[in-house]
XYZ file of C-alpha atoms in Angstrom:
651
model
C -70.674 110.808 198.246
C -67.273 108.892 198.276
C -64.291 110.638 199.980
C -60.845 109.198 199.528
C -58.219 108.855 202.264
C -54.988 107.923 203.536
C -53.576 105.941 206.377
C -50.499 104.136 205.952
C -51.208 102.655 209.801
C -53.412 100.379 208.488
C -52.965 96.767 207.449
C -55.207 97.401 203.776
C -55.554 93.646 203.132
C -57.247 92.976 206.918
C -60.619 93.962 205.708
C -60.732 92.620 202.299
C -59.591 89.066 203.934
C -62.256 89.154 206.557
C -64.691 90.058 203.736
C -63.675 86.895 201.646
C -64.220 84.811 204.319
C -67.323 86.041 205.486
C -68.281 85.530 201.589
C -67.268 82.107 201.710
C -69.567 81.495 204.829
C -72.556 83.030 203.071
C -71.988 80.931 199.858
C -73.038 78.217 202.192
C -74.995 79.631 205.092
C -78.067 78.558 206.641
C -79.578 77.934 210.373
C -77.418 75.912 212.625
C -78.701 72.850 215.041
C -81.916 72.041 213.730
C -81.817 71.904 209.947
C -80.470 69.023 207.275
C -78.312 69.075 204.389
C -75.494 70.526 203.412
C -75.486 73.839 204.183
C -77.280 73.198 207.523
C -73.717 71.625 208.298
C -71.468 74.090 207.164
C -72.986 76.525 209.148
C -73.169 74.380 212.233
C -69.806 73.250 212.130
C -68.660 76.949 211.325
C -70.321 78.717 214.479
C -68.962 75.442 216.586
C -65.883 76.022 215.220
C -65.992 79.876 216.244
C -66.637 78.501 219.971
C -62.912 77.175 219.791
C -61.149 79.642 218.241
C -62.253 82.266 220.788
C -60.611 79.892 223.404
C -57.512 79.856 221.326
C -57.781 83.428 221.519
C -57.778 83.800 225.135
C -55.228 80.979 225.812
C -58.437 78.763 227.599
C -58.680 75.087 227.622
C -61.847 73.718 226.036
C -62.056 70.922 228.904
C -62.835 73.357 231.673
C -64.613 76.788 229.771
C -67.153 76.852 227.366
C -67.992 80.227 225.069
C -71.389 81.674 224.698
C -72.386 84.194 222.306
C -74.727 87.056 222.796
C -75.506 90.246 222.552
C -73.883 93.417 224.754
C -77.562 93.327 226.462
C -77.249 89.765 226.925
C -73.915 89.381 227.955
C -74.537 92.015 230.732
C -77.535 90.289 232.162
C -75.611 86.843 231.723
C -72.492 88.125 233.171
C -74.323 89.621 236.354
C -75.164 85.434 237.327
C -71.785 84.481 237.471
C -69.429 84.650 239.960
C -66.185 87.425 239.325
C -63.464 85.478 238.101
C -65.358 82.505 236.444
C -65.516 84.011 233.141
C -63.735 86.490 230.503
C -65.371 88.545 227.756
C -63.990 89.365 224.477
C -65.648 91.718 222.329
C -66.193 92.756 218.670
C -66.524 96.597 219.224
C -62.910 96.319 221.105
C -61.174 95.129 217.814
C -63.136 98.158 215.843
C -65.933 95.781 214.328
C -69.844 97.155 214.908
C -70.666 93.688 214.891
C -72.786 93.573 218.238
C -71.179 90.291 219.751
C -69.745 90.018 223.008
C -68.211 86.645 223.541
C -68.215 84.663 226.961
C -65.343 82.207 227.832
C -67.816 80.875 231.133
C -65.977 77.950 233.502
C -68.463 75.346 232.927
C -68.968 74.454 236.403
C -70.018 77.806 236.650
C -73.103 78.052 234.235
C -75.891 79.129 236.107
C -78.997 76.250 236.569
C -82.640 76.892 236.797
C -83.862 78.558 234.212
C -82.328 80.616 231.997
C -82.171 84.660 231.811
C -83.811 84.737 228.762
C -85.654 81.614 227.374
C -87.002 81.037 223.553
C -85.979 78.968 220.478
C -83.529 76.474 220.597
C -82.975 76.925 224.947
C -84.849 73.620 225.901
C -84.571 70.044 224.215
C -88.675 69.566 224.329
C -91.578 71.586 226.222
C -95.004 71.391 226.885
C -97.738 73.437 228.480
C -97.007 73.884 231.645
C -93.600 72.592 231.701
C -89.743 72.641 229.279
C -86.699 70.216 229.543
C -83.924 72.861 229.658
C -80.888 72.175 226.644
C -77.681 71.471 228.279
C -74.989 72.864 225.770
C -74.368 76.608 225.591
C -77.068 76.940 223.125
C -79.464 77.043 226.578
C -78.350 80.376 226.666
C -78.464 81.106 223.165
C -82.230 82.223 222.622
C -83.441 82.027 219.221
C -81.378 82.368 216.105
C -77.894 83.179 216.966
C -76.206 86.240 214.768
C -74.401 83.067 213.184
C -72.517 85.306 210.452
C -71.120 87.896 212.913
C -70.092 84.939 215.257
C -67.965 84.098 212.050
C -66.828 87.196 211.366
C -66.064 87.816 214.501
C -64.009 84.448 215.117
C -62.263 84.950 211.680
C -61.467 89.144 212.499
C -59.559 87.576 215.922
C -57.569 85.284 214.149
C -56.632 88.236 211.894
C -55.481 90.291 214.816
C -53.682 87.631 215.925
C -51.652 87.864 212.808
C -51.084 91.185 212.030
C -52.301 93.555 214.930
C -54.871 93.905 217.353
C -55.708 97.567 215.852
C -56.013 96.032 212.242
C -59.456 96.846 211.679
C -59.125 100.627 213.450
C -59.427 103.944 212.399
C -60.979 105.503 208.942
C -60.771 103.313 205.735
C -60.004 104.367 201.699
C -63.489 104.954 201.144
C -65.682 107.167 202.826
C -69.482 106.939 201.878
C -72.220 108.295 202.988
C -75.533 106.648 204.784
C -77.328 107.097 201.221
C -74.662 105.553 199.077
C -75.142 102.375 200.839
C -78.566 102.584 201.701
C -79.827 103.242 198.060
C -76.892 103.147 195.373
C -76.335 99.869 193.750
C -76.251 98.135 190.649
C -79.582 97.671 190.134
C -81.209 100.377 190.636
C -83.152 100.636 187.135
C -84.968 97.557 187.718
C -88.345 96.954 190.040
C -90.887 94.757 190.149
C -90.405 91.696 188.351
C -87.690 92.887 186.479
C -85.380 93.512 189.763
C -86.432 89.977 191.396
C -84.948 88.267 188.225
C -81.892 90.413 189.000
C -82.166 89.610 192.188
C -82.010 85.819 192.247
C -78.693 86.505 190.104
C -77.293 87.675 192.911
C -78.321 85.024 195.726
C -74.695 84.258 197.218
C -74.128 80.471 197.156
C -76.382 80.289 193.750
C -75.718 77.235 192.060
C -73.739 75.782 194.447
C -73.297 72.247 193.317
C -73.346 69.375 196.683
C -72.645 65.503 196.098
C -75.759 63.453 196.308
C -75.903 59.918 194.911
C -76.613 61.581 191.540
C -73.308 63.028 191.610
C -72.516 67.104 191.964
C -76.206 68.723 191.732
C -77.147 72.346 192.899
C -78.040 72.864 196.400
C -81.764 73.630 196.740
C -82.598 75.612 199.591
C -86.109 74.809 200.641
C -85.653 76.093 204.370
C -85.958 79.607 204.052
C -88.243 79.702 207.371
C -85.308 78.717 209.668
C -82.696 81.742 208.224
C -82.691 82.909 204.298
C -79.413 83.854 202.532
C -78.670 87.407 200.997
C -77.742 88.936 198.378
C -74.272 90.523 196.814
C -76.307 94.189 197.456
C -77.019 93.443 200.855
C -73.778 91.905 201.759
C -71.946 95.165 200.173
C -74.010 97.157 202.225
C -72.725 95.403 205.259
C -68.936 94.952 204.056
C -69.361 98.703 203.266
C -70.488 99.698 206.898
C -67.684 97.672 208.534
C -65.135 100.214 206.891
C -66.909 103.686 208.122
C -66.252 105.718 210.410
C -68.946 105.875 213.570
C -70.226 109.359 212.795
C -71.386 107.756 209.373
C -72.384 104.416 211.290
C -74.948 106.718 213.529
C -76.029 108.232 209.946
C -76.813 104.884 209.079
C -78.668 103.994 211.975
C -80.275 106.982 210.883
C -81.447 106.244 208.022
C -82.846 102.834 208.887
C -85.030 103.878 211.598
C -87.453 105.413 209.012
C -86.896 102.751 206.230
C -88.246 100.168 208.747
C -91.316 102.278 209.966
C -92.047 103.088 206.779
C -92.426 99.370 205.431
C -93.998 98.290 208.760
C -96.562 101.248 208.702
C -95.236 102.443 212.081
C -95.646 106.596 211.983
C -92.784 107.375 214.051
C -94.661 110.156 215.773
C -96.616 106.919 217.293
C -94.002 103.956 217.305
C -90.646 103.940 218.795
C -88.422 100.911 216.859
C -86.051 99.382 219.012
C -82.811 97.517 217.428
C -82.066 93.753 219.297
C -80.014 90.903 218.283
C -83.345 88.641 216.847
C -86.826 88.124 217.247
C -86.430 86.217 220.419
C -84.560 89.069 222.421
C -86.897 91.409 221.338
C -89.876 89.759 222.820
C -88.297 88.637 225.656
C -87.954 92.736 225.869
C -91.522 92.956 225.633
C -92.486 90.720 228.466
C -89.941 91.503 231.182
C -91.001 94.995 230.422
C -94.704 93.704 231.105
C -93.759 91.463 234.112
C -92.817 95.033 235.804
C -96.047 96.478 235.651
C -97.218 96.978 239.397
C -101.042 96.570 239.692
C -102.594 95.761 242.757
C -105.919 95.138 241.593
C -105.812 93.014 238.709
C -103.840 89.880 238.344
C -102.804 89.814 234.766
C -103.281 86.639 232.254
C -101.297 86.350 228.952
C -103.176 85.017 226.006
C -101.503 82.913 223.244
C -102.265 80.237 220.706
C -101.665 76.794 219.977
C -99.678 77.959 217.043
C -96.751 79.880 218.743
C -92.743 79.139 218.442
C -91.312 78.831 221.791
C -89.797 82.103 221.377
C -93.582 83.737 221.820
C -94.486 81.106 224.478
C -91.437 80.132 227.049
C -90.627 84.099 227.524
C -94.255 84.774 228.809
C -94.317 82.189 231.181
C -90.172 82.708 232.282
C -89.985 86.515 232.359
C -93.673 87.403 233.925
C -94.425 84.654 235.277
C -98.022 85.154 234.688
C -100.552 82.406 232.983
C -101.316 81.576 229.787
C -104.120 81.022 227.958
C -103.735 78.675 224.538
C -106.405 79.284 222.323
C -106.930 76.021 220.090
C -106.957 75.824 215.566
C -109.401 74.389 213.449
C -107.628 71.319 210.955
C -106.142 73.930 208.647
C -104.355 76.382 211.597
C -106.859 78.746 212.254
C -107.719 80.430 215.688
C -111.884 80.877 216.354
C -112.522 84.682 216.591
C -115.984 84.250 218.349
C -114.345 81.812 221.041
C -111.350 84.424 221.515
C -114.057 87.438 221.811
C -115.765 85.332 224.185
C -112.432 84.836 226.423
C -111.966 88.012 226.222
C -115.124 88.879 227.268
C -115.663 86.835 230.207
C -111.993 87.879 231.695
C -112.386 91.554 230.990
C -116.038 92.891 231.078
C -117.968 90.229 233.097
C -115.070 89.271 235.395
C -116.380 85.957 235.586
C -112.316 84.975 236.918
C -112.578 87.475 239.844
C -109.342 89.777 239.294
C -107.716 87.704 236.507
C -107.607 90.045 233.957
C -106.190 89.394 229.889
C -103.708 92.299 229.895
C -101.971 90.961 226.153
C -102.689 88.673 223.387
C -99.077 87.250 222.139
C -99.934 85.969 218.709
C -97.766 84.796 215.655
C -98.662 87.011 212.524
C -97.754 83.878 210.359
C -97.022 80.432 212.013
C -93.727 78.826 211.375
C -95.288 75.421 211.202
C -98.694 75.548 209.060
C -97.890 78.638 207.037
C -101.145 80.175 208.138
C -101.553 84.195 207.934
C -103.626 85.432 211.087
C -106.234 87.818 210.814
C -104.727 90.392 212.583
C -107.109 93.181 212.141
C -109.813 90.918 213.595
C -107.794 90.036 216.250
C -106.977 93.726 217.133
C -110.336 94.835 216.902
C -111.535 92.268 219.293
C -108.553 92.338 221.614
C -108.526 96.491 222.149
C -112.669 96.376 222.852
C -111.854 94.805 225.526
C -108.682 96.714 227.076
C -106.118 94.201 226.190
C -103.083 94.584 224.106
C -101.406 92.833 221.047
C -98.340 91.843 220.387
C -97.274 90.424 216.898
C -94.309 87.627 216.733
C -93.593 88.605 212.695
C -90.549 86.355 211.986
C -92.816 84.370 209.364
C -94.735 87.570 208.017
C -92.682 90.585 207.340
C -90.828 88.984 204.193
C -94.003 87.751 203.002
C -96.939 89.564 203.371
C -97.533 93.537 203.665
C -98.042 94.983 206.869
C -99.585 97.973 208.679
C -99.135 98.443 212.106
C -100.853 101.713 212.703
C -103.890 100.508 210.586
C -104.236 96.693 212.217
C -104.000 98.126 216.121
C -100.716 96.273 216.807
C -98.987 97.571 220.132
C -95.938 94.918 219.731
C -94.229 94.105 216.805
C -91.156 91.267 216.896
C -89.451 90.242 213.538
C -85.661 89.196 212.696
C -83.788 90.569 209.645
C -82.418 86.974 208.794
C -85.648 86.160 207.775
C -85.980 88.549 205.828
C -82.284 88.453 203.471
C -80.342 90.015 205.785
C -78.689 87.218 208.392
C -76.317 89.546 209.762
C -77.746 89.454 213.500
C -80.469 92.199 213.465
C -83.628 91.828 214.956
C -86.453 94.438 216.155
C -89.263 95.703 218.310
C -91.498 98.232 217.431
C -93.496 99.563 220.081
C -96.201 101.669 220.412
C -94.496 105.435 222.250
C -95.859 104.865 226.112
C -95.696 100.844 226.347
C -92.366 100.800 227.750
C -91.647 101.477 231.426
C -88.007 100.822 231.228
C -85.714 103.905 232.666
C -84.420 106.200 230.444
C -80.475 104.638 231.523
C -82.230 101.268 230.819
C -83.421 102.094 227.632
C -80.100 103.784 226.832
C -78.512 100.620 227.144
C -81.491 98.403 225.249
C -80.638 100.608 222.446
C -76.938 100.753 222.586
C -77.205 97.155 222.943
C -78.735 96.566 219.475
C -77.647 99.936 217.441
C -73.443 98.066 218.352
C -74.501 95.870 215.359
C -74.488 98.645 212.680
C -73.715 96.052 209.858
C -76.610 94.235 210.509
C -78.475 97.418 211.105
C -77.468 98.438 207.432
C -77.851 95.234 205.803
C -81.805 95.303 207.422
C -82.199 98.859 205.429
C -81.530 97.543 202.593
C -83.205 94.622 202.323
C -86.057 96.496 203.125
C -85.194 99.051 199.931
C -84.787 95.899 197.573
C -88.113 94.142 198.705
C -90.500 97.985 198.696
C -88.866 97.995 195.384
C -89.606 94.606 193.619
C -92.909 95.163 195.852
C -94.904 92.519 198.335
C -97.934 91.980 195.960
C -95.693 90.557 193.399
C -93.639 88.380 196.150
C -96.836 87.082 197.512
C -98.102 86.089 194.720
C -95.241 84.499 193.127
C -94.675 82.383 196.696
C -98.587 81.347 196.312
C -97.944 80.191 192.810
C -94.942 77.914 194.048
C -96.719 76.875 196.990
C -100.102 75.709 194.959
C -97.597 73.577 192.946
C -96.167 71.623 195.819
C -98.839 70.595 197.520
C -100.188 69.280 194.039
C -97.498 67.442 193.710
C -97.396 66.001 197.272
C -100.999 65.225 196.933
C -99.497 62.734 194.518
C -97.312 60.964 196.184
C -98.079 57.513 198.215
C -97.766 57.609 201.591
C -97.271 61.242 202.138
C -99.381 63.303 204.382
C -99.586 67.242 204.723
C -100.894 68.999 207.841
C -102.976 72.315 207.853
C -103.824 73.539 204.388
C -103.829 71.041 201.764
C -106.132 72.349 198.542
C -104.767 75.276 196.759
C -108.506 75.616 195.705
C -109.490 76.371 199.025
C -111.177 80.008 200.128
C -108.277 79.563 202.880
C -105.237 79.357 200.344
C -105.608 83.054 200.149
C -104.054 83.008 203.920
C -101.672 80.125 203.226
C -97.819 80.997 203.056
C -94.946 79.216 201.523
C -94.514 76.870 204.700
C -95.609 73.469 204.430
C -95.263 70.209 207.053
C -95.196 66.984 206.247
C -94.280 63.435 207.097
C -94.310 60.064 204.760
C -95.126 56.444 206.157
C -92.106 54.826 207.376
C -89.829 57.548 207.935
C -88.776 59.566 210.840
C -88.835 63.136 209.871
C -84.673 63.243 210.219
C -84.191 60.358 208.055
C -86.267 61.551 205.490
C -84.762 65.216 205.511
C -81.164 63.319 205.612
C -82.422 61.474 202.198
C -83.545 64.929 200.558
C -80.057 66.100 200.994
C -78.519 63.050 199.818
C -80.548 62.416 196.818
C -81.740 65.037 195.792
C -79.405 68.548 197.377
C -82.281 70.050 199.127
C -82.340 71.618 202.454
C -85.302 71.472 204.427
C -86.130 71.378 208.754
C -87.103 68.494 210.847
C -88.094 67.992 213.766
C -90.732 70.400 216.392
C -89.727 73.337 214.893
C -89.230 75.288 217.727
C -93.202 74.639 218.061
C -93.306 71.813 219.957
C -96.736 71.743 222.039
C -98.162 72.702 218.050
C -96.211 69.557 216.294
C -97.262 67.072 219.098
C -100.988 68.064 218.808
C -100.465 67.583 214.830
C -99.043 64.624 215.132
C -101.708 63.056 218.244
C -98.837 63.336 221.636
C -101.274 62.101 224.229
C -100.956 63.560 227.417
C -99.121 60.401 228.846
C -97.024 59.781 226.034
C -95.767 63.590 226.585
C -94.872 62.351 230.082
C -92.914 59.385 228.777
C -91.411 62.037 226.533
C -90.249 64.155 229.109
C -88.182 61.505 230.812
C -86.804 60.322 228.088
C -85.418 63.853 227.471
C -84.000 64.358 230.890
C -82.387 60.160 230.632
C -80.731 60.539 226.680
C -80.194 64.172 225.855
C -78.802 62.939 222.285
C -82.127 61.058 221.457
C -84.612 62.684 218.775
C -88.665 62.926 219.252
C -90.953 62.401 216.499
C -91.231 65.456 214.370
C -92.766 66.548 210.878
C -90.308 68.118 207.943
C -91.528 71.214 206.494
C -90.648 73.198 203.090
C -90.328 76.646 202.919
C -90.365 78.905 200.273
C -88.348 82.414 199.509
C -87.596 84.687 196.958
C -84.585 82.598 194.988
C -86.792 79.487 194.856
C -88.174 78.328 191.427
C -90.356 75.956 189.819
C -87.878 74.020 188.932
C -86.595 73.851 192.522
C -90.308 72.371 193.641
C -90.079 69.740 190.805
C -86.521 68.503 192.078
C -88.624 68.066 195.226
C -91.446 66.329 193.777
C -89.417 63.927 191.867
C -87.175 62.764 194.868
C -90.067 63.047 197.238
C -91.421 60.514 194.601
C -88.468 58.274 194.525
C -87.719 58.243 198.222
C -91.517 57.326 198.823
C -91.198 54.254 196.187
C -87.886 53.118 197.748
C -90.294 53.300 201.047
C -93.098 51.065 199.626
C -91.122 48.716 197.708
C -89.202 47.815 201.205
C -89.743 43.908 201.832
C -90.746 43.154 198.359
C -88.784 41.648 195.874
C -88.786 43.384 192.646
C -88.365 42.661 189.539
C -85.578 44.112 187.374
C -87.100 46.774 185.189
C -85.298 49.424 182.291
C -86.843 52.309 184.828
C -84.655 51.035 187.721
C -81.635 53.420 188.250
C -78.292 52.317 189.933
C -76.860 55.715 192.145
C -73.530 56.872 191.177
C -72.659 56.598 195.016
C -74.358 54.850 197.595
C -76.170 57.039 200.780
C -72.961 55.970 202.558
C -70.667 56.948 200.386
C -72.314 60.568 200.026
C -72.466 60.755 203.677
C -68.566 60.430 203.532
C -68.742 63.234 200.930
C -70.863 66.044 202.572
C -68.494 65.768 205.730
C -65.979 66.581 203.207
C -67.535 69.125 201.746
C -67.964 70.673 205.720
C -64.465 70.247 205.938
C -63.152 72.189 202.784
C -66.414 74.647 203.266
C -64.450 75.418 206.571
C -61.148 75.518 205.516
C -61.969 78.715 202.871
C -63.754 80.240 206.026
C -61.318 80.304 208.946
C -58.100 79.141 206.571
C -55.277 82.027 206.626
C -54.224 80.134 203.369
């Protein structure tokens, strides 16, 4: 249904310039902080950039304020530690945006210490099992993946009201649609299965976006589809679309959602409530202060884990319940032992061999961000509800991946983000089992408001979630095994390189092997090597821990001292990097042709590595750059620069 009408109050050219910009972030997004190459940047310096402009907005000096992002949820609880007076708040919902952000102009002097309200990725600079070095910029109270696109939206929208009215992006719009026209209707909507992913990949925004590298202009390659994936021109018109309705069709929205995302989860809404937050990391954070409330005087409750988790399904558990954890240890390929977790279980909960310590929840990752490895989650529940505990599933890694049933595997929790899943518009989501929660019903009122503010990214989850049902998991899965058997064939051939977890596509365990794959190569710290994909070759990829860091140092043989020495040197020089693997992951708009781009650079970089020291000998095969590492250096910060400019330019 689209309804036609008139407002001559508006400014009509508000929206569509907000909506080019926005485009022109996309064309380039990715993760901020933690990745390499190109886009990595762009997006960095973008939401950095969105830090200042909000002081510009508020007439605040940068020298004595800092700006945090969050959610309304999070800029409540953040707000109530700061003294009246210290801060100001600017939000997107007062300039008529459902974007979810509230930002927070905090006097830096006035940042609360300790630790913070709600801990998770990216909130410390290193951890380890029974302690975390705390970050010191604002990201420290940044958990987990920032709604990076919103923040720019919402940076660019203020600049717009700045020019041409504070009430610019008011009141009704031109066209009126309904919750089904931008849920379902679309230009594709002949096509499924294979037919609609080749469609599809048409469609990635930023596709063939050529980058300098010492070759010259090439295509970017994004190989870190793990950290944050792009989207496509359906999804993003589903969002631009939302932005321009009126909140009666917003709510419809909502709406419709709700049931698009049990569906696809397998989450009978008679028996699961879903729960809208701003990313994985808030919504398990949810989970555990709403388990550190529980009042029983007989039991004292242990949390179970694994060695495999992202901080964002480790530091909340100790932070928020204070309770301990038990790690349960993988086998060389990433595997937890089901007999040894039975017998845990076991000796906690039936022969209370621990006097009153009691496992009241098993916190595991359904897919590790690190080693690519698929849990057994049936197994799991089986084994953890025989003995009275519950589950909770951190699904970032899975949900875009692999199908999943949360009625039929027993899960209580459920945790996933929508920018993992083609929809990086600041979405995330618990589903919980009706019953789990013990939150008030005013609390809960404001948990959901909270997350159902951000109806864009609400929308842009649906239909992501239509797209994906309709090209089908089996065919995604299979497609990302297929491109994942090929690269570690061809790393298996390189000198010098070595892979962690998984290596033999042959192997009965490739079946439970995702499109995530760590590495390192003799020589080269795992920056430095990520910094030479993107120069040589356009390729994104991660460094680093991952935002797994007890995981990584285990992988890589930390000893217990050397994690000591770590730990000062964290607290002494802030700017200095740890030791750290890259990693590869896959996604839908990756090809073959992508993973050969890899192999052949991989390949270069790793002969440039074992020909250092020698003298060699001129030969027909050696191949003078067009531009030196240097140079291209020079280049990319230029490209960040212009990449910027058709963001947050009024040009």
């Amino acid at each position: 249904m689209i309804t036609t009408v008139n407002n001559t109050n508006l400014q009509p050219d508000a929206f569509a310039e907000l909506e080019q910009s926005v485009h022109a972030a996309l064309e380039t997004y990715s993760n901020v902080h933690r990745g390499s190459g190109h886009n990595s940047l762009v997006s960095t310096n973008l939401y950095e950039q969105a830090r200042d402009i909000v002081l510009e907005y508020l007439g605040l000096p940068g020298k004595r304020y800092v700006v945090i992002f969050c959610s309304p949820g999070r800029a409540a609880a953040l707000g109530a530690l700061i003294e009246p007076g210290k801060y100001r708040v600017v939000s997107s919902a007062d300039i008529g945006l459902p974007l979810g952000i509230r930002a927070l102009a905090i006097r830096k002097r006035a940042l609360p210490r300790g630790i913070p309200f709600q801990t998770g990725g990216g909130t410390t600079r290193i951890i380890a099992p029974d302690w975390a070095v705390w970050a010191t910029g604002p990201e420290r109270f940044e958990a987990g993946t920032p709604a990076i696109i919103n923040v720019i939206a919402f940076a660019r929208a203020l600049s717009l009201t700045g020019q041409h009215g504070k009430d610019i992006f008011k009141g009704p719009q031109a066209e009126i649609l309904s919750a089904a026209d931008i849920l379902y209707r679309d230009d594709m909507e002949q096509y499924t299965g294979q037919e609609l992913l080749d469609a599809l990949r048409q469609t990635l925004i930023g596709r063939g976006m050529k980058v300098p590298t010492t070759e010259g202009l090439r295509p970017y390659i994004n190989f870190d589809n793990s950290a944050s994936t792009p989207t496509f021109t359906p999804v993003w018109d589903a969002v631009r679309r939302t932005w321009r309705q009126s909140p009666q069709v917003q709510q419809e929205i909502i709406g419709g959602v709700t049931p698009l995302v049990a569906g696809f989860l397998g989450a009978p809404p008679a028996s699961y409530d879903v729960i809208y937050t701003s990313n994985t990391t808030e919504a398990i954070n949810l989970a555990a202060e709403n388990l550190g409330r529980e009042d029983d005087k007989e039991t004292e409750p242990v949390i179970l884990t694994t060695l495999l988790e992202h901080s964002s399904n480790d530091l909340p558990w100790r932070t928020a319940t204070r309770y301990p954890l038990i790690r349960l240890p993988i086998d060389n390929e990433g595997f937890i032992d089901l007999k040894q977790l039975e017998t845990l279980l076991r000796d906690y909960n039936q022969e209370y061999l621990y006097g009153k310590k009691r496992i009241r929840l098993m916190a595991v990752s359904g897919a590790s961000n690190v080693l690519g490895v698929f849990n057994n989650l049936e197994e799991i529940s089986r084994i953890v509800h025989k003995y009275g505990a519950q589950l909770l599933v951190d699904a970032a890694q899975m949900v875009a991946h692999r199908k999943i049933s949360i009625e039929e595997s027993g899960i209580d929790y459920l945790a996933f983000s929508a920018h993992k899943i083609y929809a990086p518009f600041g979405c995330g989501v618990l589903v919980v089992r009706k019953g789990l929660l013990g939150f008030s019903p005013e609390e809960m009122k404001l948990i959901r408001r909270s997350g159902e503010e951000n109806t864009g990214g609400i929308a842009s989850l649906g239909k992501a979630i239509v797209l994906l049902q309709r090209a089908g998991m089996d065919l995604i899965r299979k497609e990302e095994q297929t491109l994942t058997g090929h690269i570690l064939r061809g790393l298996a051939q390189i000198e010098g390189i070595t892979v962690y977890g998984i290596k033999d596509p042959e192997s009965p365990a490739f079946a439970r092997k995702g499109g995530v794959i760590v590495f390192a190569m003799k020589g080269l710290m795992s920056d430095s090597l990520a910094r030479d994909l993107a120069a040589e070759g356009g390729i994104g990829v991660r460094y680093g821990c991952h935002c797994a860091h007890i995981l990584i140092k285990h992988l890589v043989g930390v000893s217990p001292f050397l994690e000591k020495f770590q730990r000062l040197i964290a607290i002494l020089f802030p700017a200095l990097k740890f030791p750290g693997l890259a990693r590869v992951s896959l996604g839908i708009g990756n090809s073959e042709e992508d993973v050969d781009t890899l192999i052949n650079v991989l390949n270069k970089i790793a002969a440039g590595q074992n020909n250092k020291g020698k003298k060699r000998a001129a030969s027909s095969q050696d191949v003078t750059p067009i531009v030196t590492k240097k140079d291209v250096q020079r280049q990319i910060k230029e490209f960040s620069r212009n990449a910027a400019l058709r963001v947050y330019s009024s040009l």
